[in-house]
Short mmCIF file of N, CA, C and O in Angstrom, two decimals:
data_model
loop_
_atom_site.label_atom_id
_atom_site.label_comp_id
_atom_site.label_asym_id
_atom_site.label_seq_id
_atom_site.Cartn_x
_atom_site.Cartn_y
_atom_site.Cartn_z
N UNK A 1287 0.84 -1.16 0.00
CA UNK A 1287 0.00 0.00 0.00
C UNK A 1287 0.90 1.24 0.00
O UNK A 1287 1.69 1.20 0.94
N UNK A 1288 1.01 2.30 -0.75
CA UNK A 1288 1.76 3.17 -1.09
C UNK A 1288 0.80 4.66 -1.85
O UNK A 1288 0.17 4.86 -2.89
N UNK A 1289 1.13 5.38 -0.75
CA UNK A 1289 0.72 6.57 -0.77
C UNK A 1289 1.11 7.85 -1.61
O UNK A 1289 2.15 8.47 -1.38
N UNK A 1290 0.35 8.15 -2.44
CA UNK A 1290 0.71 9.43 -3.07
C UNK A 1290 -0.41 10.38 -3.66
O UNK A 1290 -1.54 10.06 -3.32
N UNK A 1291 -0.28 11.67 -4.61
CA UNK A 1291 -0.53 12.50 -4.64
C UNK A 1291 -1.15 12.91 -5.71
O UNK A 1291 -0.30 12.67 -6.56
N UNK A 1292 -2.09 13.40 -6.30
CA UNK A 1292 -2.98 14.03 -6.93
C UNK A 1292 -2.84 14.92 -7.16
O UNK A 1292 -2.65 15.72 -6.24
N UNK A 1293 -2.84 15.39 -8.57
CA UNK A 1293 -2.94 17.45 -8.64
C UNK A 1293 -3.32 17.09 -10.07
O UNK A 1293 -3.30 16.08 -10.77
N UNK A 1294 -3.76 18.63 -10.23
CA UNK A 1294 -4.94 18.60 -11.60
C UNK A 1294 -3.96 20.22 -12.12
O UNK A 1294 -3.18 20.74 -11.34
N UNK A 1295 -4.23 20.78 -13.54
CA UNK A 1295 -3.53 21.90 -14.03
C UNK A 1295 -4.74 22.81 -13.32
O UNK A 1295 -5.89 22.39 -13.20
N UNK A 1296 -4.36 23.91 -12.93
CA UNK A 1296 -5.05 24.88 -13.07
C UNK A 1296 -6.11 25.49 -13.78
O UNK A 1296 -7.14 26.08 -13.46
N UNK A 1297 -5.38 25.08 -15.12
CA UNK A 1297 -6.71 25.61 -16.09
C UNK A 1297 -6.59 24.44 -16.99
O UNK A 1297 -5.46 24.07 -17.32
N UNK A 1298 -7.58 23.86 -17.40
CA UNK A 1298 -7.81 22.75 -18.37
C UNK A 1298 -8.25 21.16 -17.21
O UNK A 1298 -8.72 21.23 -16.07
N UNK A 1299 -7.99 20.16 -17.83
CA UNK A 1299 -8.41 18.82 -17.04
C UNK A 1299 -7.61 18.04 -16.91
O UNK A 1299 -8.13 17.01 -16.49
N UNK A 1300 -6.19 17.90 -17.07
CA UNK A 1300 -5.09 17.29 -16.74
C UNK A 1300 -5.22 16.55 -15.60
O UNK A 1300 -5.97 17.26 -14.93
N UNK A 1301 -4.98 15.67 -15.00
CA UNK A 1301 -4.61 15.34 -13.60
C UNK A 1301 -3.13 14.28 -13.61
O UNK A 1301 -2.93 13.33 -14.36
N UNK A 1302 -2.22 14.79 -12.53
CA UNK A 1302 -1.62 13.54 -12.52
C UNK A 1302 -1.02 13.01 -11.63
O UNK A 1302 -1.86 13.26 -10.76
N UNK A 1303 0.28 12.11 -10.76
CA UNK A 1303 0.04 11.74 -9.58
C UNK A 1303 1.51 11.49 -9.80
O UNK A 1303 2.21 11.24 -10.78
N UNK A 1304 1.74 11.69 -8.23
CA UNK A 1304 3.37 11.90 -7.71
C UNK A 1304 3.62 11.24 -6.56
O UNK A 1304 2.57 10.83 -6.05
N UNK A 1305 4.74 10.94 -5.84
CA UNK A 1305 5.04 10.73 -4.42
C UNK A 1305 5.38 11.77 -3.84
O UNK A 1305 5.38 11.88 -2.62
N UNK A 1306 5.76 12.83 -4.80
CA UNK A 1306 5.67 14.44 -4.48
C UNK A 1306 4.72 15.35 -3.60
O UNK A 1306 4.20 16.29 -4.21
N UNK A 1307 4.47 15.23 -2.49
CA UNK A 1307 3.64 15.98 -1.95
C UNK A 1307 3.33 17.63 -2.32
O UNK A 1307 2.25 18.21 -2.30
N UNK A 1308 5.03 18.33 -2.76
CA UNK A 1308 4.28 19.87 -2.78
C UNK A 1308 4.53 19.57 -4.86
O UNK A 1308 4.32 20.53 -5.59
N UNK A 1309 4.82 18.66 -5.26
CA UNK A 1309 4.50 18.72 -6.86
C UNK A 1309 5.84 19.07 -7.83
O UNK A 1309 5.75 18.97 -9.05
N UNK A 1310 7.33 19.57 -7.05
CA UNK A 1310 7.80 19.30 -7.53
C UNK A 1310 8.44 18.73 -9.12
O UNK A 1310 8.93 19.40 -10.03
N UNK A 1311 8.21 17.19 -9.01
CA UNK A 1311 8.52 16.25 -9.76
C UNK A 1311 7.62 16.25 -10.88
O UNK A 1311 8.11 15.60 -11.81
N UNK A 1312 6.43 16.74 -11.17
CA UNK A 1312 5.70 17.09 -11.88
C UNK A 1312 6.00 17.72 -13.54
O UNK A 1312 6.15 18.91 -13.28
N UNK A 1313 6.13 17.62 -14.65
CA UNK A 1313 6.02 18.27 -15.91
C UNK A 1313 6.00 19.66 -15.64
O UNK A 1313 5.30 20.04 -14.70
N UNK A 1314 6.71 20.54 -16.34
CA UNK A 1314 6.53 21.95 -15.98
C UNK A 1314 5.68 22.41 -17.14
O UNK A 1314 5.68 21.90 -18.26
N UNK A 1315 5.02 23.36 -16.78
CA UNK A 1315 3.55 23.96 -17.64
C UNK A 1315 4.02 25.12 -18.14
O UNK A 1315 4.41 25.98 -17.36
N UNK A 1316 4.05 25.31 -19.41
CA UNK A 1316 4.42 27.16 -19.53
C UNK A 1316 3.49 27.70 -18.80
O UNK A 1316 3.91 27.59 -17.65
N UNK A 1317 2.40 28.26 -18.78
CA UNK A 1317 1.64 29.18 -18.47
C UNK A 1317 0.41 28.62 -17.37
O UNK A 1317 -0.67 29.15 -17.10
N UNK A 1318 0.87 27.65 -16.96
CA UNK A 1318 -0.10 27.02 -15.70
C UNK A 1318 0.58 26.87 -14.41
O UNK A 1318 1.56 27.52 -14.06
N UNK A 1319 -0.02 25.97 -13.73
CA UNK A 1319 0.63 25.48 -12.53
C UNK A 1319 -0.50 23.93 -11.99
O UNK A 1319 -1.67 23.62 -12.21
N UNK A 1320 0.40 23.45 -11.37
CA UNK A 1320 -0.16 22.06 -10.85
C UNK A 1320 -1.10 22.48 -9.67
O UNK A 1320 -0.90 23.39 -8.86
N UNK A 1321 -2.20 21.59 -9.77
CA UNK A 1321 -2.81 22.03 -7.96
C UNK A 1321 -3.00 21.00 -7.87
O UNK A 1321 -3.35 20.18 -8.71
N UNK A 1322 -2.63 20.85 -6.11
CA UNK A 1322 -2.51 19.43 -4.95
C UNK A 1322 -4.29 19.24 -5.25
O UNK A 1322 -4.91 20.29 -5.37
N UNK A 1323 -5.16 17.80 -5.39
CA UNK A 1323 -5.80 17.98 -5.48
C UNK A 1323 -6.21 16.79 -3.99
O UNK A 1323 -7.22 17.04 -3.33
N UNK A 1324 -5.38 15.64 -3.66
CA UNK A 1324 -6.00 14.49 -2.82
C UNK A 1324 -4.86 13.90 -2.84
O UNK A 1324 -4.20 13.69 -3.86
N UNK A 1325 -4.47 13.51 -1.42
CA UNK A 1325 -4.03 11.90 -1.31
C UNK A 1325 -4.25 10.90 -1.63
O UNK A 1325 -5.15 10.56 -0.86
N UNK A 1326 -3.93 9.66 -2.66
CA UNK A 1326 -4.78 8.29 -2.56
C UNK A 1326 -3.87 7.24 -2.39
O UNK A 1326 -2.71 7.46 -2.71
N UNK A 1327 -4.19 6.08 -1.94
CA UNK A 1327 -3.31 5.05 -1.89
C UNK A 1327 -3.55 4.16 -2.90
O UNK A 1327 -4.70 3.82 -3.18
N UNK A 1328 -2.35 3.64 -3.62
CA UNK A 1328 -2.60 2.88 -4.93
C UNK A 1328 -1.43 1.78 -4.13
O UNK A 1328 -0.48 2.05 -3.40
N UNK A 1329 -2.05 0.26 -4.71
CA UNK A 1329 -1.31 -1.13 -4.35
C UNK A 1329 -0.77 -1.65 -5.78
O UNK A 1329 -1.20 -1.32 -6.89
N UNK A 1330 0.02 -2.33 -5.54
CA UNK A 1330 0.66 -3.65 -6.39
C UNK A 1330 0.25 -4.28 -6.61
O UNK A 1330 0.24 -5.14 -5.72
N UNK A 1331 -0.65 -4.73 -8.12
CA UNK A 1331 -1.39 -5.67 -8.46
C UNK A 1331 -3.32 -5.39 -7.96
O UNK A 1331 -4.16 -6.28 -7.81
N UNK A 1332 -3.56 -3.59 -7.78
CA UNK A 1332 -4.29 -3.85 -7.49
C UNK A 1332 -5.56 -3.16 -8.88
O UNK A 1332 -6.60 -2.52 -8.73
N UNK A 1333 -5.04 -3.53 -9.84
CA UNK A 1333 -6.24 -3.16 -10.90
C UNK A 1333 -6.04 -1.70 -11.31
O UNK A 1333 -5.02 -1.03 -11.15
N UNK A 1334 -6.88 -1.41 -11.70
CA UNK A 1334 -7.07 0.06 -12.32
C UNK A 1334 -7.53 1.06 -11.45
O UNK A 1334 -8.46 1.09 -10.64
N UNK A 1335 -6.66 1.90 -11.80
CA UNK A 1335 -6.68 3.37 -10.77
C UNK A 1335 -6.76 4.30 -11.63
O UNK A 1335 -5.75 4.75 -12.18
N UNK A 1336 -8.23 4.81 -11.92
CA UNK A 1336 -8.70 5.77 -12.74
C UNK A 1336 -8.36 5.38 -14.21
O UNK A 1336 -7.84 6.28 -14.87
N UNK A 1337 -8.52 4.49 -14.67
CA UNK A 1337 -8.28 3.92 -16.02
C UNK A 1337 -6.80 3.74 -16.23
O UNK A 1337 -6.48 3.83 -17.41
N UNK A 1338 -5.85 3.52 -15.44
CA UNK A 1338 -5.04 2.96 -15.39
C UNK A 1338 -4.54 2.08 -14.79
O UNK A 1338 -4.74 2.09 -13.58
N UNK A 1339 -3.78 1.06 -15.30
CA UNK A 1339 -2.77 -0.19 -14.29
C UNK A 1339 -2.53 0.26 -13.26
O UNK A 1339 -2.20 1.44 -13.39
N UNK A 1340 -2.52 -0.15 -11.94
CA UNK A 1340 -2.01 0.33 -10.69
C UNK A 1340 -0.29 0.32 -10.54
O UNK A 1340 0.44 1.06 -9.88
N UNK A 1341 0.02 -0.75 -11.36
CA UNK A 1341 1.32 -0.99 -11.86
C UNK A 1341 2.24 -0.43 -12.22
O UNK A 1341 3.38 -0.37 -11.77
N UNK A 1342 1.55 0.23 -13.43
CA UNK A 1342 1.77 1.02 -14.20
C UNK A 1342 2.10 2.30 -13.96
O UNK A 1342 2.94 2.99 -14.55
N UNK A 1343 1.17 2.69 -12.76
CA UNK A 1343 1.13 3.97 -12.53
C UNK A 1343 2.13 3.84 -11.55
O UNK A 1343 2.79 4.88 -11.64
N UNK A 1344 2.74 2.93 -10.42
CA UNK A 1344 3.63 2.98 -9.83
C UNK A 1344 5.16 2.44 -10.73
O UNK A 1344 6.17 2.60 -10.05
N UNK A 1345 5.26 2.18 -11.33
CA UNK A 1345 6.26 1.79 -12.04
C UNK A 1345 6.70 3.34 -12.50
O UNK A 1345 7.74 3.81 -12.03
N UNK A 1346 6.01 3.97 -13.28
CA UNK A 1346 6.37 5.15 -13.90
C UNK A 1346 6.90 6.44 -12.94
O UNK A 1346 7.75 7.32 -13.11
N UNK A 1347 5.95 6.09 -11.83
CA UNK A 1347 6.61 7.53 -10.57
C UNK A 1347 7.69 6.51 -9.91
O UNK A 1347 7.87 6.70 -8.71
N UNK A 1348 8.24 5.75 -10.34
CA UNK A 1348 9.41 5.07 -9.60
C UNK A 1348 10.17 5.83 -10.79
O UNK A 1348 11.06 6.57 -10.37
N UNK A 1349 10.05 5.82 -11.90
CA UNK A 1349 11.16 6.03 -13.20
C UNK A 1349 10.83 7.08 -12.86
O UNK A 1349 11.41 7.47 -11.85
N UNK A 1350 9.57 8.25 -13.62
CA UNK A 1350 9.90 9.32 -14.01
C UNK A 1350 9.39 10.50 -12.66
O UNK A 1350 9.50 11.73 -12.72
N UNK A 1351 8.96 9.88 -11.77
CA UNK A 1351 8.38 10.94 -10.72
C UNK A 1351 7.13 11.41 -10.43
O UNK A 1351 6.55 12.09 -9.58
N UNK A 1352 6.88 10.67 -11.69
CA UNK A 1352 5.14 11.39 -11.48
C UNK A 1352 4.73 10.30 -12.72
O UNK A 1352 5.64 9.79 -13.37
N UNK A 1353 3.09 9.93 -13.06
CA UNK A 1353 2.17 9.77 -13.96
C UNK A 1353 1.22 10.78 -14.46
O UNK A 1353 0.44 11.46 -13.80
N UNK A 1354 1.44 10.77 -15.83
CA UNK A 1354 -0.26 11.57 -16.02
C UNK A 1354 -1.21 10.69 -16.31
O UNK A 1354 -1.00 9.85 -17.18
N UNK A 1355 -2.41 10.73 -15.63
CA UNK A 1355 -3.15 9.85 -16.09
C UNK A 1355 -3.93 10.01 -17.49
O UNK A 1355 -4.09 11.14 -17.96
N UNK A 1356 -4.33 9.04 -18.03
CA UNK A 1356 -4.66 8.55 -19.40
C UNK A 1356 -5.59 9.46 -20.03
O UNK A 1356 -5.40 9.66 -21.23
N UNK A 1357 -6.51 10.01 -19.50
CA UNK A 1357 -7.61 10.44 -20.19
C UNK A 1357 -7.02 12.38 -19.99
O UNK A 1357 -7.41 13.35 -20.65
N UNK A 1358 -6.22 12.35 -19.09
CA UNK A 1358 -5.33 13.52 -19.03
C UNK A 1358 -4.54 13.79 -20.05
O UNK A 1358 -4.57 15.00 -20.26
N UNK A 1359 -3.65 13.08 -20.99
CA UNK A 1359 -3.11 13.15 -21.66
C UNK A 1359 -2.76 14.34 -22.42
O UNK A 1359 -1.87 15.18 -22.40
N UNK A 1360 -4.04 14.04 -23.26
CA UNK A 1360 -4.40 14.53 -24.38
C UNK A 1360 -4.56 15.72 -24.21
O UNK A 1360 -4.01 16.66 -24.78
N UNK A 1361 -5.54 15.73 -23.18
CA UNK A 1361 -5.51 17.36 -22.44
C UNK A 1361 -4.64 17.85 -21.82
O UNK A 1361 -4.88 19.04 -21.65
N UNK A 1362 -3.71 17.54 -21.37
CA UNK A 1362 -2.55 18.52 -20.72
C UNK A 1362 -1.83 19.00 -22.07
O UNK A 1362 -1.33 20.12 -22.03
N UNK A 1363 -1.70 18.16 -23.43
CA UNK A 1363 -0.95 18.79 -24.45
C UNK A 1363 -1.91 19.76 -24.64
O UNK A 1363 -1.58 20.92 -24.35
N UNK A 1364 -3.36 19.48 -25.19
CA UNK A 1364 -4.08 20.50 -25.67
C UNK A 1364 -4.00 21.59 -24.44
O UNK A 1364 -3.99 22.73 -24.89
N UNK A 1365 -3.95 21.53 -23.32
CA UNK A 1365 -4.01 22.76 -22.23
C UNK A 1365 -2.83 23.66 -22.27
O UNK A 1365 -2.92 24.78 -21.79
N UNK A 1366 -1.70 23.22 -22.83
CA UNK A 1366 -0.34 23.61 -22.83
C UNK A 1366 -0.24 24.29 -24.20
O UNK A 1366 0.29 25.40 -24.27
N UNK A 1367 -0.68 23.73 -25.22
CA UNK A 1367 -1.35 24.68 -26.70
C UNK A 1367 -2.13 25.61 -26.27
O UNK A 1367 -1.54 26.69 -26.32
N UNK A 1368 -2.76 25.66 -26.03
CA UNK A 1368 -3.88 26.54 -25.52
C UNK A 1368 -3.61 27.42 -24.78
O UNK A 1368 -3.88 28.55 -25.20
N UNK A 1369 -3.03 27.30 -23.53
CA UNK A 1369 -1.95 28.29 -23.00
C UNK A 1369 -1.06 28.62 -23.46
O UNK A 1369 -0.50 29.53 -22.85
N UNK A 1370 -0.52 28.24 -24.49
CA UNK A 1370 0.65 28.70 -25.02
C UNK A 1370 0.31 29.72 -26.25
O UNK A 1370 1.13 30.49 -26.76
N UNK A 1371 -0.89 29.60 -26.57
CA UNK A 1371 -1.58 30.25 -27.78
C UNK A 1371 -2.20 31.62 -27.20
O UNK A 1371 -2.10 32.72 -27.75
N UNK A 1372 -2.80 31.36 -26.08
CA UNK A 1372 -3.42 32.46 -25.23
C UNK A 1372 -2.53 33.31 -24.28
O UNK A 1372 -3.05 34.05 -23.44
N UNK A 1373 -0.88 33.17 -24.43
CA UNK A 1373 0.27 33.71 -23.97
C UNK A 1373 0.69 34.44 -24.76
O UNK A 1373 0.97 35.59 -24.43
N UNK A 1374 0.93 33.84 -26.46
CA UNK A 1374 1.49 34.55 -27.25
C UNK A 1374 0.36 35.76 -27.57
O UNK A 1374 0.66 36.92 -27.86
N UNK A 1375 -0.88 35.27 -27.46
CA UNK A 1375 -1.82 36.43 -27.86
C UNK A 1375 -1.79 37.76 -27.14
O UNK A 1375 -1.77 38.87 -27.67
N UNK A 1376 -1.79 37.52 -26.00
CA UNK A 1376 -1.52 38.21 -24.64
C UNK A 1376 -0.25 39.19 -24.74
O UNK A 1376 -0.31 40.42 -24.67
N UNK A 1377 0.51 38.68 -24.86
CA UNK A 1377 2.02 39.11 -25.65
C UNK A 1377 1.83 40.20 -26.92
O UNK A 1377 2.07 41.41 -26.87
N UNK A 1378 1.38 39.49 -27.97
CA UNK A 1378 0.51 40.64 -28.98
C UNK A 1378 -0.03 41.45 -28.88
O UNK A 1378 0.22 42.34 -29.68
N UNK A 1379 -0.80 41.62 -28.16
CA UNK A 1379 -2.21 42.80 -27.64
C UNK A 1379 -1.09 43.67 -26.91
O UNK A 1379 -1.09 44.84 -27.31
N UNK A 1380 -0.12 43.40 -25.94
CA UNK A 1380 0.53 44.53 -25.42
C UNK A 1380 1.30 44.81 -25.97
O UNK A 1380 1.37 46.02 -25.81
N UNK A 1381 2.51 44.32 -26.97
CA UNK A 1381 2.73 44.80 -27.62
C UNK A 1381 2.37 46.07 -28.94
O UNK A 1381 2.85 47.17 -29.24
N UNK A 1382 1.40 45.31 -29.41
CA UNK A 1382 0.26 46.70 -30.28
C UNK A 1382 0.24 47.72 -29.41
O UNK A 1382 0.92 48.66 -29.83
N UNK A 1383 -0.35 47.95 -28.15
CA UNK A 1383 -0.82 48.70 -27.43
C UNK A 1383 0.32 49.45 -26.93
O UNK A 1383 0.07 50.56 -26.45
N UNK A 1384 1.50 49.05 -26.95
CA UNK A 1384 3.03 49.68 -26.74
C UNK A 1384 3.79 50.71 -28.05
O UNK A 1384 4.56 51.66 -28.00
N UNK A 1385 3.11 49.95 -29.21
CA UNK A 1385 3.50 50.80 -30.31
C UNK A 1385 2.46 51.41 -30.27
O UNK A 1385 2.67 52.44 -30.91
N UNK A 1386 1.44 51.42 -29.91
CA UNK A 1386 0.04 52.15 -30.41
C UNK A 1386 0.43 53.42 -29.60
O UNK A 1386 0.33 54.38 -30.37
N UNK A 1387 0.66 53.65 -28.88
CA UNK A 1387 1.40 54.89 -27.24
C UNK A 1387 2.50 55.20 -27.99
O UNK A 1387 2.19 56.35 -28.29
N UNK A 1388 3.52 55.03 -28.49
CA UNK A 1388 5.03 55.15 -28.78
C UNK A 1388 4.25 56.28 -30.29
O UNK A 1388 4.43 57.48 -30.51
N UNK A 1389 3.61 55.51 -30.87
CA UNK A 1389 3.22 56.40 -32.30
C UNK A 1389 2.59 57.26 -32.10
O UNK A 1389 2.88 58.25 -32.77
N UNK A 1390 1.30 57.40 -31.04
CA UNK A 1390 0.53 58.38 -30.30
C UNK A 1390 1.58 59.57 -29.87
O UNK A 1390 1.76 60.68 -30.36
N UNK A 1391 1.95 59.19 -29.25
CA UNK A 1391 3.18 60.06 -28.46
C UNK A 1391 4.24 61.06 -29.53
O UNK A 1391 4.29 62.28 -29.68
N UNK A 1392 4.98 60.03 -30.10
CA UNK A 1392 5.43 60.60 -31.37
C UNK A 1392 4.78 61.70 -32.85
O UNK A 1392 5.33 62.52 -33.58
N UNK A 1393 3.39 61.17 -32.74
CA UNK A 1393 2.45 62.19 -33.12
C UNK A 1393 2.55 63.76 -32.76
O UNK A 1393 2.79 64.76 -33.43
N UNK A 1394 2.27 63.50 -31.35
CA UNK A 1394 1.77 64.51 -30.62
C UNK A 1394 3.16 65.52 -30.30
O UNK A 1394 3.11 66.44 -29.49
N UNK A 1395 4.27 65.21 -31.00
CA UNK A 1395 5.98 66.03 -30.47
C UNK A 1395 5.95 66.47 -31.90
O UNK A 1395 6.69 67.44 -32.09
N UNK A 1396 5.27 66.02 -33.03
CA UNK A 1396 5.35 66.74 -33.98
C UNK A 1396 5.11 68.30 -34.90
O UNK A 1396 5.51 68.40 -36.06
#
């Protein structure tokens, strides 16, 4: 019986699971962050833990530190596009709005 940790992205539906209590060991997010979501205890040989091998899922936070779980997947890439799309946009808009002031300004000394 072996105890570990839960956290979900911030924004989107990701979840994934660590022996990491403060999350650490976790994938780093450009523009998100992990949240602690539950403790659970997962066993050896004991079936599926949220649509995954229990095995599986301990085998992998032995290698890599953490699991994402399965149906997470897909969505942590798409959440990480998505944030990453809604960063660069973000980025754009102030930028414009930096030349938009700089040309305003420059106008107005003329």
């Amino acid at each position: 019986m072996l105890n570990y940790h839960v956290f979900k992205q911030s924004v989107g539906t990701a979840r994934a699971v660590t022996d990491d209590r403060i999350g650490e060991k976790l994938p780093k997010l450009q523009f998100e962050t992990w949240v602690y979501e539950k403790e659970v205890t997962i066993n050896h040989g004991g079936g599926l833990f949220i649509g995954a091998d229990s095995d599986e899922v301990i085998e992998a936070i032995e290698r890599d530190g953490y699991y994402l779980l399965p149906q997470s997947k897909a969505a942590a890439r798409e959440g990480a596009s998505s944030a990453a799309l809604e960063g660069a946009k973000k980025v754009a808009r102030a930028a414009k709005k930096t030349t938009e002031r700089k040309l305003a300004k420059s106008r107005g000394k003329e």
